[in-house]
Tab-separated table of C-alpha atoms in Angstrom:
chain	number	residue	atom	x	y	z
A	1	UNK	CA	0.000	0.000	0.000
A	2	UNK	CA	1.478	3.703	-1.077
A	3	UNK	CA	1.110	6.562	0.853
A	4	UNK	CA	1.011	9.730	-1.342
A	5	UNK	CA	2.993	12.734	0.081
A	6	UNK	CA	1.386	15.706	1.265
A	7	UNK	CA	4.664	17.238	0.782
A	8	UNK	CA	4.177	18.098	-2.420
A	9	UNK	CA	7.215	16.170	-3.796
A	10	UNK	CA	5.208	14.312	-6.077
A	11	UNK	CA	6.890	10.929	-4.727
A	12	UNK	CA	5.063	7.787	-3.757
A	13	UNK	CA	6.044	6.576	-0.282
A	14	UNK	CA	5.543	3.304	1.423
A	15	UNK	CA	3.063	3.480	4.013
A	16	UNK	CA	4.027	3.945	7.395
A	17	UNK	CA	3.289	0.319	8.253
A	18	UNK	CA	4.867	-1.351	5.780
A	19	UNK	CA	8.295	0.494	6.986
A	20	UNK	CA	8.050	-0.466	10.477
A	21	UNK	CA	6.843	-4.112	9.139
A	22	UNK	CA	9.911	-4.145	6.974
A	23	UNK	CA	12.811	-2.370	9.401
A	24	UNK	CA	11.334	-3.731	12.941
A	25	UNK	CA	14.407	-6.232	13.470
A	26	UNK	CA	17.224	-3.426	12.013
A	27	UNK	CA	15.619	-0.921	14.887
A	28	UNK	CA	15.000	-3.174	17.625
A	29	UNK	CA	16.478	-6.172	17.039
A	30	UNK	CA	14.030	-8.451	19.163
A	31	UNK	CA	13.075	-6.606	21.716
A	32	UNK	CA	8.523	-6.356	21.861
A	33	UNK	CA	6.963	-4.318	22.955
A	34	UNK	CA	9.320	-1.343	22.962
A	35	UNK	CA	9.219	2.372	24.233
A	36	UNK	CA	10.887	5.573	22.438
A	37	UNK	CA	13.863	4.882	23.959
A	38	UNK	CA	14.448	1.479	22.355
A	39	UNK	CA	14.871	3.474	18.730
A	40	UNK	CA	17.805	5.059	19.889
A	41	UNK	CA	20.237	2.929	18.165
A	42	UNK	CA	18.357	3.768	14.710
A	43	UNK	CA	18.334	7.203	15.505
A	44	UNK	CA	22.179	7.704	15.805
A	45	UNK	CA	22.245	5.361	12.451
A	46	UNK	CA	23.376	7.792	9.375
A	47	UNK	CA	22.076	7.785	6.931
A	48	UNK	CA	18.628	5.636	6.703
A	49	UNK	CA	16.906	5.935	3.037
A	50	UNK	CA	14.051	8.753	3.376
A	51	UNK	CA	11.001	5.950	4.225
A	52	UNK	CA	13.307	4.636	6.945
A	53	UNK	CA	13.923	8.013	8.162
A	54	UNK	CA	10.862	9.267	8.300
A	55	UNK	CA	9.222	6.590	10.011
A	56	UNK	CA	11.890	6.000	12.411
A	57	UNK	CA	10.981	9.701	13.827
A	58	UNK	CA	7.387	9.484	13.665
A	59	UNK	CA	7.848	6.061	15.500
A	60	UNK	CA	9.733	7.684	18.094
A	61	UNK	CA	7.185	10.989	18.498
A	62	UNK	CA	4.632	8.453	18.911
A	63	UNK	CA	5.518	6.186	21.344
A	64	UNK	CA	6.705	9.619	23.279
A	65	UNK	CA	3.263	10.748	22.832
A	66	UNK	CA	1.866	7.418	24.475
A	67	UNK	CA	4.070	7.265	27.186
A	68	UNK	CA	3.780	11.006	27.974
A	69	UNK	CA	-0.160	11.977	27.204
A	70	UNK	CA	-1.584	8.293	27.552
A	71	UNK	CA	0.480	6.926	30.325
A	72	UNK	CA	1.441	3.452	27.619
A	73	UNK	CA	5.043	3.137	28.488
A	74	UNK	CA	5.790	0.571	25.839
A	75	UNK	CA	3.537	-0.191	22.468
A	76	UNK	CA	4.028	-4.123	20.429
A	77	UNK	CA	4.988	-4.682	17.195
A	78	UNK	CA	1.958	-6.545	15.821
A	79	UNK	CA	-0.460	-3.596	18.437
A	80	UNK	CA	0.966	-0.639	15.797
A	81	UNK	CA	0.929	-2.666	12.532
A	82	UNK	CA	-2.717	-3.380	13.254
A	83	UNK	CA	-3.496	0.263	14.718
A	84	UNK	CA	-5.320	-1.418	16.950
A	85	UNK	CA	-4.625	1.855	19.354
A	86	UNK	CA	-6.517	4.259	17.832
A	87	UNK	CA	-5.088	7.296	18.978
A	88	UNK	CA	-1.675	6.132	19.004
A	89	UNK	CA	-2.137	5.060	14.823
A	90	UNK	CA	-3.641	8.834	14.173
A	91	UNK	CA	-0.560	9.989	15.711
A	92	UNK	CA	1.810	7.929	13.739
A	93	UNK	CA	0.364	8.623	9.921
A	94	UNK	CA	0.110	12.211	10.981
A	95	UNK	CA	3.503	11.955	12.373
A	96	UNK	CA	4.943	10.095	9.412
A	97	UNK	CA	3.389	12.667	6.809
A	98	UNK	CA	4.956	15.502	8.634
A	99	UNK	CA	8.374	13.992	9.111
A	100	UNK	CA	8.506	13.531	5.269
A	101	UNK	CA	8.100	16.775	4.574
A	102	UNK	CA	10.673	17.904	7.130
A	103	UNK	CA	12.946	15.905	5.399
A	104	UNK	CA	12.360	18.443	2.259
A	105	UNK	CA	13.287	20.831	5.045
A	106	UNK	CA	16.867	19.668	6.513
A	107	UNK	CA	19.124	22.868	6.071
A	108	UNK	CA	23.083	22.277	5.149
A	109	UNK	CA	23.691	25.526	7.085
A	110	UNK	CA	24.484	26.451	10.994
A	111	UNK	CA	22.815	29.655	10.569
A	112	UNK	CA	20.182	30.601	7.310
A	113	UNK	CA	20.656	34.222	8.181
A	114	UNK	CA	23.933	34.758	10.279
A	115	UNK	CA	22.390	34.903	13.640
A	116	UNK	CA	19.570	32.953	15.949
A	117	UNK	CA	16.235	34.001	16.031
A	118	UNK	CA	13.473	33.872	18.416
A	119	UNK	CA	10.924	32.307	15.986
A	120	UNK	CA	13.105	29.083	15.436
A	121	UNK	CA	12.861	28.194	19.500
A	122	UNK	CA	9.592	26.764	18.848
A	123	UNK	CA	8.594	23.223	20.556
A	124	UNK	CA	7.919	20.546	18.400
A	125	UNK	CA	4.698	19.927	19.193
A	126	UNK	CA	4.246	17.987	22.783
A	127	UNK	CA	5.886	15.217	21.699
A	128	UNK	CA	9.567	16.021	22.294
A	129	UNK	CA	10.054	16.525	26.159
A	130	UNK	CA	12.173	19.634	25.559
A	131	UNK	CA	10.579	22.394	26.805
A	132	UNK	CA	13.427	22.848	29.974
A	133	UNK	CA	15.909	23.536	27.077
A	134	UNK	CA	13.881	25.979	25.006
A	135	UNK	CA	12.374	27.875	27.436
A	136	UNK	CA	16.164	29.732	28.492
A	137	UNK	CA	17.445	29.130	24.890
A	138	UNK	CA	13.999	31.119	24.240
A	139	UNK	CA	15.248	34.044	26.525
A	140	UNK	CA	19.169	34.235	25.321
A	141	UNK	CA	17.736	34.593	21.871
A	142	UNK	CA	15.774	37.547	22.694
A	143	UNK	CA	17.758	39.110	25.286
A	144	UNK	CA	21.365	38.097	24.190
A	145	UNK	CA	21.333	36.152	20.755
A	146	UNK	CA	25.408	37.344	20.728
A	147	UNK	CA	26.066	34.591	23.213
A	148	UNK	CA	23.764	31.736	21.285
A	149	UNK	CA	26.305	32.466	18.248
A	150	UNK	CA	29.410	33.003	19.776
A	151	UNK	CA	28.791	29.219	21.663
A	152	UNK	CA	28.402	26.963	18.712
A	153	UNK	CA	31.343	27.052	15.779
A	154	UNK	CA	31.983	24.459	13.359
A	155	UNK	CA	35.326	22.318	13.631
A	156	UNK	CA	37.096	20.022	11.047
A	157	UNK	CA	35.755	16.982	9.986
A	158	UNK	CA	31.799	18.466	9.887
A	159	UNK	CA	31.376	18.674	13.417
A	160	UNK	CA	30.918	21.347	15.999
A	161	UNK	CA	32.070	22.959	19.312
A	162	UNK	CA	29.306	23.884	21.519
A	163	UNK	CA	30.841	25.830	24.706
A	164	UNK	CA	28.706	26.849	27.246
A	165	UNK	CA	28.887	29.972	29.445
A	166	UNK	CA	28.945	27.370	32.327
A	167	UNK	CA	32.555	26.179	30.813
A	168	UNK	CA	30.662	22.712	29.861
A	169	UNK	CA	31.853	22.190	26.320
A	170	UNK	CA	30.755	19.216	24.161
A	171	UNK	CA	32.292	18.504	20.274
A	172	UNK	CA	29.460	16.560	18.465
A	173	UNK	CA	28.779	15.542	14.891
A	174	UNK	CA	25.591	16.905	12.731
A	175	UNK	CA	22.604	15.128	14.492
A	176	UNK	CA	21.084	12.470	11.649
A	177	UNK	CA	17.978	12.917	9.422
A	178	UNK	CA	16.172	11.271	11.821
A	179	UNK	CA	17.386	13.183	15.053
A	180	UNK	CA	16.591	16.298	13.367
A	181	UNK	CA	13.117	15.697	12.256
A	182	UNK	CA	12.303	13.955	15.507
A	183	UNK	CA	12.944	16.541	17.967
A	184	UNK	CA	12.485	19.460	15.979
A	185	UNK	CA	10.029	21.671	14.248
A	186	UNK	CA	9.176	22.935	11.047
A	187	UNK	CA	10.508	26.747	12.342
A	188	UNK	CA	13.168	25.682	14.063
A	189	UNK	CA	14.749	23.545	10.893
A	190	UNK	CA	13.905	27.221	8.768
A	191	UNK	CA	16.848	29.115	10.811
A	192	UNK	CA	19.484	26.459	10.047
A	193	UNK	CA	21.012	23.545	12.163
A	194	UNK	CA	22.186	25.496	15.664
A	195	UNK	CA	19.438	24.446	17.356
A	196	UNK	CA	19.547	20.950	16.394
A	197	UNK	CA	23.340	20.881	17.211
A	198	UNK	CA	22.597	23.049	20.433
A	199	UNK	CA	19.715	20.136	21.499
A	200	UNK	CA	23.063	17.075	20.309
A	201	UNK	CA	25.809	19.364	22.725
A	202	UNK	CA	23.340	19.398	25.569
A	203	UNK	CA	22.477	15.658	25.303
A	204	UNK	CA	26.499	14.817	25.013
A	205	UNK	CA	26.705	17.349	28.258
A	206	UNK	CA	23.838	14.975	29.906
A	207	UNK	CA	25.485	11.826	28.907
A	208	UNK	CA	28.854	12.647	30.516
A	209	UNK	CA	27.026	13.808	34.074
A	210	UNK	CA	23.828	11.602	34.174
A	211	UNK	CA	23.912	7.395	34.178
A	212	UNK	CA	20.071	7.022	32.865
A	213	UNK	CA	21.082	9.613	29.857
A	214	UNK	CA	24.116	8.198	28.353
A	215	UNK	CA	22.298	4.606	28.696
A	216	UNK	CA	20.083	6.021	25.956
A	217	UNK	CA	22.423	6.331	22.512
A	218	UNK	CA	21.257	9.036	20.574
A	219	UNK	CA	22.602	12.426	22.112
A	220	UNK	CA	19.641	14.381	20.632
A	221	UNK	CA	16.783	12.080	21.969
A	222	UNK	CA	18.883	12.316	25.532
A	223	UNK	CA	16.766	16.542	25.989
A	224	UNK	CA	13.385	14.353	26.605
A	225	UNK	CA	12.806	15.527	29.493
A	226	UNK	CA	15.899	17.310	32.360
A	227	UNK	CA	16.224	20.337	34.436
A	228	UNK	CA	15.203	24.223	33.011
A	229	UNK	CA	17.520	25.499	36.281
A	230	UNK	CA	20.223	23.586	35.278
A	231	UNK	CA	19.792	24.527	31.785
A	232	UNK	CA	19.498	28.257	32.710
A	233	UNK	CA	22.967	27.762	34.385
A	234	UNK	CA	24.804	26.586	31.534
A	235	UNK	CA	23.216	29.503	29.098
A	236	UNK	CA	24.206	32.215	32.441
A	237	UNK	CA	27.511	30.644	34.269
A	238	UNK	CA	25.421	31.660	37.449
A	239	UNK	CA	23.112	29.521	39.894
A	240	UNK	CA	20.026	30.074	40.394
A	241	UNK	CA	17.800	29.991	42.949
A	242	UNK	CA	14.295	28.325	42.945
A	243	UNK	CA	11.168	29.769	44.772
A	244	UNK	CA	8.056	28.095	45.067
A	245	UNK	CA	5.293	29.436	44.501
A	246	UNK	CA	2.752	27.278	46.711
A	247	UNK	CA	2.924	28.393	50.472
A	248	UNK	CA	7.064	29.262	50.844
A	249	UNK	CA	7.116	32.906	49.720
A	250	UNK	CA	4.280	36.245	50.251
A	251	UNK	CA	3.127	37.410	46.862
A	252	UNK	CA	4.484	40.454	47.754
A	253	UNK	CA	7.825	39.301	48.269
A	254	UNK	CA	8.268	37.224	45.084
A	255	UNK	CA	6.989	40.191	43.099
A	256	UNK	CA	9.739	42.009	44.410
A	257	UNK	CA	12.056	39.359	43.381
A	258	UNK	CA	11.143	38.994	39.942
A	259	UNK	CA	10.589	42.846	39.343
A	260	UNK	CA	14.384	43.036	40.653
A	261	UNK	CA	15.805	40.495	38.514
A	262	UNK	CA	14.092	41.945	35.529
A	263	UNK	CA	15.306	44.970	35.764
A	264	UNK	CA	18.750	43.704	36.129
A	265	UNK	CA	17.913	41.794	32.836
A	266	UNK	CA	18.864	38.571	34.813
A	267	UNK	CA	16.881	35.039	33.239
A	268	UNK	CA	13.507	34.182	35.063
A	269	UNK	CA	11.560	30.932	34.203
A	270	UNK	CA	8.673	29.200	35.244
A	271	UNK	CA	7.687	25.774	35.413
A	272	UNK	CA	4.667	23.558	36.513
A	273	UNK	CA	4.360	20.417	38.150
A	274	UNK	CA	2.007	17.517	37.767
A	275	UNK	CA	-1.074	18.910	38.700
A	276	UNK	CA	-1.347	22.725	39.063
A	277	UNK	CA	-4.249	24.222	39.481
A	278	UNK	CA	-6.389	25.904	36.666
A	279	UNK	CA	-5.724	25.375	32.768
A	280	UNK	CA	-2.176	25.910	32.569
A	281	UNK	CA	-0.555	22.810	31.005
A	282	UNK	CA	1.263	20.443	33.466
A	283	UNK	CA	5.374	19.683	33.533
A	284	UNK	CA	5.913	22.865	31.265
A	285	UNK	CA	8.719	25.385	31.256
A	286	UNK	CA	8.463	29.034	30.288
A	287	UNK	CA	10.435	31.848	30.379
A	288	UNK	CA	9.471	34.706	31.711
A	289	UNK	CA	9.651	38.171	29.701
A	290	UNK	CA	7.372	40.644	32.436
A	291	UNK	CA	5.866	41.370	35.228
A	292	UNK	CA	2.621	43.635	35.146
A	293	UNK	CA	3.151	46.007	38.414
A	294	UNK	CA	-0.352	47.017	38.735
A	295	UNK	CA	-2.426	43.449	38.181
A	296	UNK	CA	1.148	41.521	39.240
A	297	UNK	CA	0.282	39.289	36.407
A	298	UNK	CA	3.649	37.377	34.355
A	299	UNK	CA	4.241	37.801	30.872
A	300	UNK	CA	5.685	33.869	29.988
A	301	UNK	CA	6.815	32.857	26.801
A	302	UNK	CA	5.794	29.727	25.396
A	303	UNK	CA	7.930	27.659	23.388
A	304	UNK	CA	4.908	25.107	22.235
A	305	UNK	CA	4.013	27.904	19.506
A	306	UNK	CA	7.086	30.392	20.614
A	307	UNK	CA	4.236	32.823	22.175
């Protein structure tokens, strides 16, 4: 069965089944069910034909999806072939049709226009885990895109330095097709490959300091999921301090905390836990760009649609 691009490539593709029916074995050898970790060995493959590619990623987005939105860890082989899960088959041809048209996308170049911009820090959907590392990558490109540039430069042999204000320094190759369109979006892949390097030096960085992380192989699928006040350390070279915001600090006196590190131009983020209260979205990180002083309301940015 063919599955017709929406791409706009004019090319016939194999359906998204028949990939994973055909390349099950090369991915996971014989390991069923599996979870998105399992595809890490594919991942860091180079390079996989275009089919292979593409459904490698949306394979991966998918079962991060599952495990993330669903709470199914772990999906079988013959359970996706028969999309016997319907959400989780919705999610993979949807997946699959947008990963081939990323592939269109892949740029050769570390910057498209000579510098970061803001519009390129935008989450790949909610199916990426990444929003700790875009939500202070967010801020540095608004507030001091100088520094995102002057940390990653290209080295012999088609790799890259990434050096860190924190002094952490990784040297990493150009993530694969597959790393690129898994954990990254449409705008991001329109400003050039720093932020897909960026997302490989800060898994290599997690691999060297965390056992779990450099169990999993691919350095770009390590940013699903780790710490925005760690990650706001390495963009600053400064600690920072966390504040609660249930029951440890007066309103009063974490307005006047955040109004005095504004003006000082110093990084403020927010994050949610589990269950907060209201609408706001769960295990999120923003950054934070104001601070109304009349309503004390916070201006956050939002890397899901970089808003």
């Amino acid at each position: 069965m063919l599955f017709r691009s929406a791409g706009g490539d004019g090319t016939a593709h194999l359906d998204v089944h028949e990939v994973i029916r055909q390349h099950w074995s090369d991915w996971v050898g014989g390991r069923d069910p599996i979870g998105w970790q399992d595809l890490d060995h594919a991942a860091s493959r180079a390079p996989l034909e275009p089919d292979e590619a593409a459904a490698c990623a949306a394979l991966i987005q998918t079962l991060h999806f599952m495990d993330r939105k669903q709470q199914v860890p772990r999906m079988g082989r013959e359970e996706l072939l028969r999309g016997s899960n319907q959400v989780a088959d919705r999610m993979l041809t949807r997946s699959y049709g947008a990963c081939q048209r990323k592939l269109l996308q892949i740029p050769k170049e570390l910057w498209a226009e000579g510098a970061p911009h803001e519009e390129a820090v935008s989450q790949a959907g909610d199916r990426t885990g990444d929003c700790w590392l875009l939500a202070p990558t967010g801020w540095m490109v608004r507030h001091r895109p100088e520094v995102v540039k002057s940390a990653i430069q290209p080295i012999e042999g088609g790799r890259y330095r990434v050096t860190f204000p924190s002094h952490a320094v990784a040297e990493v190759e150009r993530p694969t097709d597959v790393e690129i369109i898994a954990v990254n979006g449409d705008a991001t892949l329109k400003d050039g490959l720093w932020l897909p390097v960026l997302k490989e030096a800060m898994g290599s960085v997690l691999g060297e300091r965390n056992r779990r992380k450099a169990r999993i192989e691919s350095e770009s699928l390590r940013v699903n999921g780790g710490s925005m006040p760690r990650m706001m350390e390495h963009w600053t070279g400064h600690r920072t301090r966390t504040v609660p915001l249930e029951g440890k600090v007066s309103a009063d006196e974490l307005r006047s905390l955040i109004t005095a590190a504004l003006a000082r131009k110093v990084m403020v983020g927010f994050a949610t836990g589990k269950e907060p209260a209201g609408k706001i979205p769960p295990n999120h990180a923003y950054a934070v760009f104001g601070l109304d002083a009349e309503s004390g309301a916070l201006r956050v940015w939002n890397p899901w649609n970089n808003d």
